[in-house]
mmCIF file of C-alpha atoms in Angstrom:
data_model
loop_
_atom_site.group_PDB
_atom_site.id
_atom_site.type_symbol
_atom_site.label_atom_id
_atom_site.label_comp_id
_atom_site.label_asym_id
_atom_site.label_seq_id
_atom_site.Cartn_x
_atom_site.Cartn_y
_atom_site.Cartn_z
ATOM 1 C CA MET A 21 -147.727 95.551 111.540
ATOM 2 C CA ALA A 22 -145.284 92.735 111.980
ATOM 3 C CA LEU A 23 -144.933 89.985 109.442
ATOM 4 C CA ASP A 24 -146.544 86.587 110.413
ATOM 5 C CA THR A 25 -143.751 84.169 110.659
ATOM 6 C CA GLU A 26 -146.209 81.138 109.890
ATOM 7 C CA LEU A 27 -146.880 83.001 106.264
ATOM 8 C CA LEU A 28 -143.229 83.360 105.879
ATOM 9 C CA LYS A 29 -142.443 79.653 106.678
ATOM 10 C CA THR A 30 -145.154 78.751 103.969
ATOM 11 C CA LEU A 31 -143.510 80.899 101.492
ATOM 12 C CA VAL A 32 -140.125 79.479 102.183
ATOM 13 C CA ALA A 33 -141.549 75.962 101.899
ATOM 14 C CA ILE A 34 -143.097 76.682 98.491
ATOM 15 C CA VAL A 35 -139.691 77.857 97.350
ATOM 16 C CA ASP A 36 -137.603 75.124 98.934
ATOM 17 C CA HIS A 37 -140.094 72.371 97.783
ATOM 18 C CA GLY A 38 -140.762 73.680 94.252
ATOM 19 C CA SER A 39 -144.529 74.084 94.191
ATOM 20 C CA PHE A 40 -147.647 74.755 96.093
ATOM 21 C CA GLN A 41 -148.672 71.278 96.033
ATOM 22 C CA ARG A 42 -145.592 69.864 97.869
ATOM 23 C CA ALA A 43 -145.575 72.749 100.337
ATOM 24 C CA ALA A 44 -149.150 71.525 101.177
ATOM 25 C CA LEU A 45 -147.898 68.121 101.760
ATOM 26 C CA GLN A 46 -145.110 69.284 103.751
ATOM 27 C CA THR A 47 -147.055 71.749 105.946
ATOM 28 C CA PHE A 48 -149.978 69.357 106.325
ATOM 29 C CA ARG A 49 -152.479 71.824 104.535
ATOM 30 C CA THR A 50 -154.490 71.764 101.465
ATOM 31 C CA PRO A 51 -153.189 73.563 98.536
ATOM 32 C CA SER A 52 -156.096 75.867 98.727
ATOM 33 C CA ALA A 53 -155.026 76.781 102.243
ATOM 34 C CA ILE A 54 -151.537 77.423 100.866
ATOM 35 C CA SER A 55 -152.908 79.801 98.286
ATOM 36 C CA MET A 56 -154.935 81.670 100.694
ATOM 37 C CA GLN A 57 -151.926 82.037 102.936
ATOM 38 C CA MET A 58 -149.983 83.497 99.897
ATOM 39 C CA LYS A 59 -152.900 85.969 99.321
ATOM 40 C CA ARG A 60 -152.825 87.171 102.816
ATOM 41 C CA LEU A 61 -149.129 87.669 102.636
ATOM 42 C CA GLU A 62 -149.514 89.568 99.323
ATOM 43 C CA GLU A 63 -152.255 91.738 100.881
ATOM 44 C CA HIS A 64 -149.810 92.272 103.848
ATOM 45 C CA VAL A 65 -146.830 93.375 101.940
ATOM 46 C CA GLY A 66 -148.846 95.001 99.091
ATOM 47 C CA ALA A 67 -147.253 93.480 96.224
ATOM 48 C CA ALA A 68 -147.633 90.280 94.074
ATOM 49 C CA LEU A 69 -145.284 87.386 94.975
ATOM 50 C CA PHE A 70 -145.910 84.982 92.422
ATOM 51 C CA HIS A 71 -146.826 85.105 88.732
ATOM 52 C CA LYS A 72 -147.921 82.246 86.324
ATOM 53 C CA GLN A 73 -145.242 80.952 83.943
ATOM 54 C CA GLY A 74 -146.741 78.303 82.008
ATOM 55 C CA ARG A 75 -148.399 75.897 84.521
ATOM 56 C CA ASP A 76 -146.059 76.952 87.357
ATOM 57 C CA GLN A 77 -146.220 79.843 89.803
ATOM 58 C CA VAL A 78 -142.813 81.582 89.908
ATOM 59 C CA LEU A 79 -141.579 84.159 92.265
ATOM 60 C CA THR A 80 -141.888 87.876 91.097
ATOM 61 C CA GLU A 81 -138.880 90.247 91.891
ATOM 62 C CA GLU A 82 -140.800 91.318 94.984
ATOM 63 C CA GLY A 83 -141.222 87.774 95.816
ATOM 64 C CA GLN A 84 -137.644 87.103 95.481
ATOM 65 C CA GLN A 85 -136.726 89.780 97.744
ATOM 66 C CA LEU A 86 -139.111 88.839 100.485
ATOM 67 C CA VAL A 87 -137.911 85.153 100.386
ATOM 68 C CA HIS A 88 -134.500 86.697 101.041
ATOM 69 C CA TYR A 89 -135.615 88.418 104.193
ATOM 70 C CA ALA A 90 -137.967 85.693 105.127
ATOM 71 C CA ARG A 91 -134.944 83.219 105.477
ATOM 72 C CA ARG A 92 -133.140 85.654 107.701
ATOM 73 C CA ILE A 93 -135.996 86.188 109.916
ATOM 74 C CA LEU A 94 -136.734 82.512 110.314
ATOM 75 C CA GLN A 95 -132.988 81.636 110.728
ATOM 76 C CA LEU A 96 -132.684 84.424 113.430
ATOM 77 C CA GLN A 97 -135.625 82.925 115.021
ATOM 78 C CA GLU A 98 -134.430 79.504 114.985
ATOM 79 C CA SER A 99 -130.828 80.685 116.283
ATOM 80 C CA ALA A 100 -132.581 82.350 119.304
ATOM 81 C CA LEU A 101 -134.470 79.173 120.176
ATOM 82 C CA GLN A 102 -131.473 77.068 119.971
ATOM 83 C CA SER A 103 -129.333 79.172 122.142
ATOM 84 C CA ILE A 104 -132.157 79.156 124.681
ATOM 85 C CA LYS A 105 -132.718 75.473 124.664
ATOM 86 C CA GLY A 106 -129.133 74.401 124.013
ATOM 87 C CA PRO A 107 -128.214 71.221 122.012
ATOM 88 C CA GLN A 108 -130.264 68.148 122.888
ATOM 89 C CA GLN A 109 -128.631 64.647 123.602
ATOM 90 C CA GLY A 110 -129.750 61.316 122.275
ATOM 91 C CA VAL A 111 -131.924 62.658 119.638
ATOM 92 C CA LEU A 112 -132.919 60.589 116.561
ATOM 93 C CA LEU A 113 -132.459 62.027 113.063
ATOM 94 C CA ASN A 114 -134.515 60.221 110.138
ATOM 95 C CA LEU A 115 -131.911 61.007 107.424
ATOM 96 C CA GLY A 116 -132.372 60.253 103.826
ATOM 97 C CA CYS A 117 -129.633 59.735 101.193
ATOM 98 C CA PRO A 118 -129.623 58.702 97.541
ATOM 99 C CA ASN A 119 -128.004 55.465 96.892
ATOM 100 C CA ASP A 120 -125.126 56.774 95.091
ATOM 101 C CA TYR A 121 -123.937 58.904 97.906
ATOM 102 C CA VAL A 122 -123.751 56.293 100.473
ATOM 103 C CA ALA A 123 -120.335 54.939 100.311
ATOM 104 C CA ASN A 124 -118.417 58.195 99.867
ATOM 105 C CA LEU A 125 -120.279 60.870 101.440
ATOM 106 C CA LEU A 126 -122.971 59.652 104.027
ATOM 107 C CA VAL A 127 -120.313 58.336 106.639
ATOM 108 C CA VAL A 128 -118.558 61.861 106.404
ATOM 109 C CA ILE A 129 -121.878 63.618 107.105
ATOM 110 C CA MET A 130 -122.911 61.213 110.087
ATOM 111 C CA SER A 131 -119.559 61.732 111.551
ATOM 112 C CA VAL A 132 -119.762 65.549 111.375
ATOM 113 C CA MET A 133 -123.357 65.472 112.845
ATOM 114 C CA GLU A 134 -122.019 63.317 115.729
ATOM 115 C CA SER A 135 -119.159 65.824 116.444
ATOM 116 C CA MET A 136 -121.755 68.432 116.779
ATOM 117 C CA LEU A 137 -124.426 66.486 118.564
ATOM 118 C CA PRO A 138 -122.933 63.468 120.677
ATOM 119 C CA ASN A 139 -125.218 60.612 120.990
ATOM 120 C CA ILE A 140 -127.173 61.385 118.171
ATOM 121 C CA ARG A 141 -128.996 58.303 116.682
ATOM 122 C CA PHE A 142 -129.743 57.873 112.956
ATOM 123 C CA ARG A 143 -132.370 55.962 110.894
ATOM 124 C CA ILE A 144 -131.149 55.957 107.317
ATOM 125 C CA ARG A 145 -133.619 55.808 104.464
ATOM 126 C CA THR A 146 -131.966 55.366 100.937
ATOM 127 C CA GLY A 147 -133.499 55.730 97.475
ATOM 128 C CA THR A 148 -133.740 58.153 94.515
ATOM 129 C CA SER A 149 -134.045 61.806 95.276
ATOM 130 C CA ALA A 150 -137.671 61.557 93.998
ATOM 131 C CA GLU A 151 -138.240 58.685 96.583
ATOM 132 C CA LEU A 152 -136.848 60.694 99.311
ATOM 133 C CA ARG A 153 -138.922 63.813 98.505
ATOM 134 C CA GLU A 154 -142.116 61.473 98.863
ATOM 135 C CA LEU A 155 -140.903 60.151 102.289
ATOM 136 C CA MET A 156 -140.479 63.800 103.487
ATOM 137 C CA ASP A 157 -143.893 64.609 102.316
ATOM 138 C CA LYS A 158 -145.146 61.561 104.426
ATOM 139 C CA GLY A 159 -143.170 62.953 107.439
ATOM 140 C CA GLU A 160 -141.136 59.726 107.427
ATOM 141 C CA VAL A 161 -137.634 61.470 106.837
ATOM 142 C CA ASP A 162 -136.735 64.631 108.735
ATOM 143 C CA LEU A 163 -133.766 65.563 106.460
ATOM 144 C CA ALA A 164 -132.532 64.318 103.015
ATOM 145 C CA LEU A 165 -129.595 64.676 100.682
ATOM 146 C CA VAL A 166 -131.250 65.309 97.200
ATOM 147 C CA THR A 167 -129.926 66.055 93.755
ATOM 148 C CA ARG A 168 -131.162 69.318 92.064
ATOM 149 C CA THR A 169 -130.486 71.375 88.926
ATOM 150 C CA PRO A 170 -128.223 74.254 89.363
ATOM 151 C CA ASP A 171 -131.119 76.679 88.784
ATOM 152 C CA SER A 172 -133.183 75.203 91.487
ATOM 153 C CA ASP A 173 -133.572 76.863 95.023
ATOM 154 C CA GLU A 174 -134.591 73.742 96.706
ATOM 155 C CA GLY A 175 -132.958 73.316 100.313
ATOM 156 C CA LEU A 176 -129.501 74.303 101.227
ATOM 157 C CA THR A 177 -126.661 73.580 98.799
ATOM 158 C CA LEU A 178 -123.927 71.068 100.133
ATOM 159 C CA PHE A 179 -121.803 71.084 96.855
ATOM 160 C CA GLN A 180 -121.987 71.047 93.120
ATOM 161 C CA ASP A 181 -121.090 67.579 91.369
ATOM 162 C CA LYS A 182 -121.297 66.483 87.760
ATOM 163 C CA GLY A 183 -122.070 63.244 85.737
ATOM 164 C CA VAL A 184 -119.165 61.177 84.479
ATOM 165 C CA TRP A 185 -119.180 58.169 82.190
ATOM 166 C CA VAL A 186 -117.356 55.221 83.896
ATOM 167 C CA ALA A 187 -116.112 51.719 83.095
ATOM 168 C CA LYS A 188 -113.970 49.142 84.902
ATOM 169 C CA LYS A 189 -110.507 50.395 85.100
ATOM 170 C CA GLY A 190 -108.429 49.075 82.019
ATOM 171 C CA PHE A 191 -111.531 47.633 80.150
ATOM 172 C CA ASP A 192 -111.756 48.503 76.421
ATOM 173 C CA TRP A 193 -115.541 49.437 76.622
ATOM 174 C CA THR A 194 -115.492 50.234 72.887
ATOM 175 C CA SER A 195 -115.601 46.344 72.322
ATOM 176 C CA LEU A 196 -119.233 46.568 73.551
ATOM 177 C CA LYS A 197 -121.264 46.545 70.359
ATOM 178 C CA PRO A 198 -123.966 47.745 70.716
ATOM 179 C CA LEU A 199 -122.832 49.865 73.611
ATOM 180 C CA SER A 200 -124.196 48.469 76.726
ATOM 181 C CA LEU A 201 -125.347 50.625 79.461
ATOM 182 C CA ALA A 202 -126.262 50.098 83.274
ATOM 183 C CA LEU A 203 -127.867 53.143 84.503
ATOM 184 C CA TYR A 204 -130.044 54.652 87.379
ATOM 185 C CA GLU A 205 -133.778 54.664 86.938
ATOM 186 C CA SER A 206 -135.191 57.119 84.333
ATOM 187 C CA SER A 207 -135.811 59.935 87.047
ATOM 188 C CA CYS A 208 -132.004 60.305 87.340
ATOM 189 C CA LYS A 209 -130.734 63.265 85.242
ATOM 190 C CA PHE A 210 -127.761 61.277 84.047
ATOM 191 C CA HIS A 211 -130.076 58.663 82.625
ATOM 192 C CA SER A 212 -132.079 60.889 80.589
ATOM 193 C CA SER A 213 -129.026 62.921 79.374
ATOM 194 C CA ALA A 214 -127.045 59.726 78.576
ATOM 195 C CA VAL A 215 -130.096 58.188 76.456
ATOM 196 C CA ASP A 216 -130.842 61.413 74.721
ATOM 197 C CA GLY A 217 -127.321 62.257 73.910
ATOM 198 C CA LEU A 218 -126.611 58.772 72.607
ATOM 199 C CA GLN A 219 -129.650 59.130 70.318
ATOM 200 C CA LYS A 220 -128.529 62.519 69.006
ATOM 201 C CA LYS A 221 -125.164 61.070 68.230
ATOM 202 C CA GLY A 222 -126.714 58.092 66.505
ATOM 203 C CA THR A 223 -124.889 55.660 68.692
ATOM 204 C CA ASP A 224 -126.201 52.138 68.679
ATOM 205 C CA TYR A 225 -126.826 51.166 72.235
ATOM 206 C CA ARG A 226 -128.820 49.009 74.495
ATOM 207 C CA LEU A 227 -130.002 49.627 78.175
ATOM 208 C CA TYR A 228 -128.586 46.387 79.684
ATOM 209 C CA CYS A 229 -129.861 47.200 83.198
ATOM 210 C CA VAL A 230 -131.805 50.015 84.843
ATOM 211 C CA THR A 231 -131.658 50.074 88.753
ATOM 212 C CA ALA A 232 -131.575 52.359 91.587
ATOM 213 C CA ASN A 233 -128.814 50.004 93.179
ATOM 214 C CA LEU A 234 -125.316 51.572 92.836
ATOM 215 C CA THR A 235 -123.500 48.282 94.060
ATOM 216 C CA LEU A 236 -125.464 46.452 91.165
ATOM 217 C CA ILE A 237 -124.124 49.051 88.686
ATOM 218 C CA GLU A 238 -120.690 48.704 89.929
ATOM 219 C CA SER A 239 -120.742 44.819 89.908
ATOM 220 C CA LEU A 240 -121.967 44.963 86.209
ATOM 221 C CA LEU A 241 -119.189 47.115 85.467
ATOM 222 C CA MET A 242 -116.592 45.096 87.094
ATOM 223 C CA ALA A 243 -118.011 42.126 85.230
ATOM 224 C CA GLU A 244 -117.336 44.080 81.993
ATOM 225 C CA LYS A 245 -120.921 43.969 81.077
ATOM 226 C CA ALA A 246 -121.549 47.692 80.714
ATOM 227 C CA ILE A 247 -120.303 51.214 81.226
ATOM 228 C CA SER A 248 -122.488 53.779 83.146
ATOM 229 C CA ALA A 249 -123.207 57.365 83.884
ATOM 230 C CA ILE A 250 -123.006 58.260 87.497
ATOM 231 C CA ALA A 251 -121.922 61.169 89.798
ATOM 232 C CA SER A 252 -118.223 61.777 89.971
ATOM 233 C CA ILE A 253 -118.212 61.625 93.862
ATOM 234 C CA SER A 254 -119.490 57.996 93.361
ATOM 235 C CA VAL A 255 -116.301 56.856 91.479
ATOM 236 C CA ASN A 256 -114.311 54.351 93.315
ATOM 237 C CA ASP A 257 -110.559 53.053 92.852
ATOM 238 C CA SER A 258 -111.747 50.062 90.637
ATOM 239 C CA LEU A 259 -113.459 52.452 88.179
ATOM 240 C CA GLU A 260 -112.167 54.857 85.681
ATOM 241 C CA ILE A 261 -113.733 57.953 84.159
ATOM 242 C CA ILE A 262 -114.195 57.810 80.287
ATOM 243 C CA GLU A 263 -113.259 60.902 78.523
ATOM 244 C CA SER A 264 -114.418 60.361 74.831
ATOM 245 C CA GLU A 265 -116.034 62.284 72.185
ATOM 246 C CA LEU A 266 -117.976 59.200 71.287
ATOM 247 C CA LEU A 267 -120.085 59.852 74.421
ATOM 248 C CA PRO A 268 -122.428 62.864 75.201
ATOM 249 C CA ALA A 269 -121.629 65.208 78.071
ATOM 250 C CA LEU A 270 -123.486 64.818 81.192
ATOM 251 C CA PRO A 271 -125.127 67.579 83.274
ATOM 252 C CA ALA A 272 -123.989 69.280 86.372
ATOM 253 C CA VAL A 273 -126.131 68.558 89.539
ATOM 254 C CA GLN A 274 -126.057 70.055 92.936
ATOM 255 C CA ILE A 275 -126.417 68.136 96.139
ATOM 256 C CA ALA A 276 -128.517 69.645 98.557
ATOM 257 C CA PHE A 277 -129.965 69.215 102.283
ATOM 258 C CA SER A 278 -133.768 69.375 101.944
ATOM 259 C CA ARG A 279 -135.489 69.729 105.349
ATOM 260 C CA SER A 280 -138.985 68.421 106.025
ATOM 261 C CA ALA A 281 -141.642 70.773 107.327
ATOM 262 C CA SER A 282 -142.369 68.069 110.038
ATOM 263 C CA ALA A 283 -138.738 67.921 111.181
ATOM 264 C CA PRO A 284 -138.183 68.253 114.903
ATOM 265 C CA ASP A 285 -137.535 71.713 116.353
ATOM 266 C CA TRP A 286 -133.828 71.021 117.042
ATOM 267 C CA LEU A 287 -133.084 70.520 113.250
ATOM 268 C CA THR A 288 -132.944 74.178 112.606
ATOM 269 C CA VAL A 289 -131.560 75.743 109.274
ATOM 270 C CA ALA A 290 -128.680 77.169 111.330
ATOM 271 C CA TRP A 291 -127.776 73.722 112.440
ATOM 272 C CA ILE A 292 -127.859 72.312 109.000
ATOM 273 C CA GLU A 293 -125.628 75.261 107.658
ATOM 274 C CA ASP A 294 -123.107 74.481 110.359
ATOM 275 C CA VAL A 295 -123.075 70.720 109.107
ATOM 276 C CA ILE A 296 -122.566 71.905 105.637
ATOM 277 C CA GLU A 297 -119.610 74.267 106.631
ATOM 278 C CA ARG A 298 -117.910 71.492 108.355
ATOM 279 C CA VAL A 299 -118.352 68.946 105.648
ATOM 280 C CA THR A 300 -117.097 71.132 102.990
ATOM 281 C CA LYS A 301 -113.940 72.281 104.781
#
């Protein structure tokens, strides 16, 4: 008996979006409906696909194996449809991007997409990764760049980045007593790592400003009001990376494309993978 591609889509949605709850939002179903679909799929393949780990449902070994094949099956289906329909012209893409990747990455991505799909139009939404995920859940964003931890399976990986400490070029940041910080919102991995690390080091610091606006952070750094922890790709020529044992190490993050389940048919995984290949060349 053939595998039901709708069940496979739901399985992939659970893995890509991290939970049954978000998969339900993405596919416009209830969490109980998602659970029923997974029970049907487990009965069909004759193996448990998830097991409880604390409060979370995580993939079993059989589940991981099926996800691998599910992606291949769905991508093949998408490629077949794309080859028959051909590229569309004049389409609108609702694209989400974190504020810190707007200046150095977004225009590159838009240019690559335009070279692949002439006359494409964009509606850009910016915000934190958490805010962009909420917009995808509401169907207001088709595709979003999001940051994720390296052990996450969410979306399709674009590249790996790392957090760095930065200050205005040439500024003696050690003169800031207590150490003054301008950081992203607390949902940002760099924020929590910076604060936790400074506390463990016993460093006297103050949160001078917390914001989701990279332009404001850069302005405060240029005014020598603070230092910050940002993604390395966001560092511009007026800033310098601080290398100091006085500051805690910041985590690595991965930048990934996350596709909404309500995205238009032409926005296939194969098309997104082509974008990634061209951007990373």
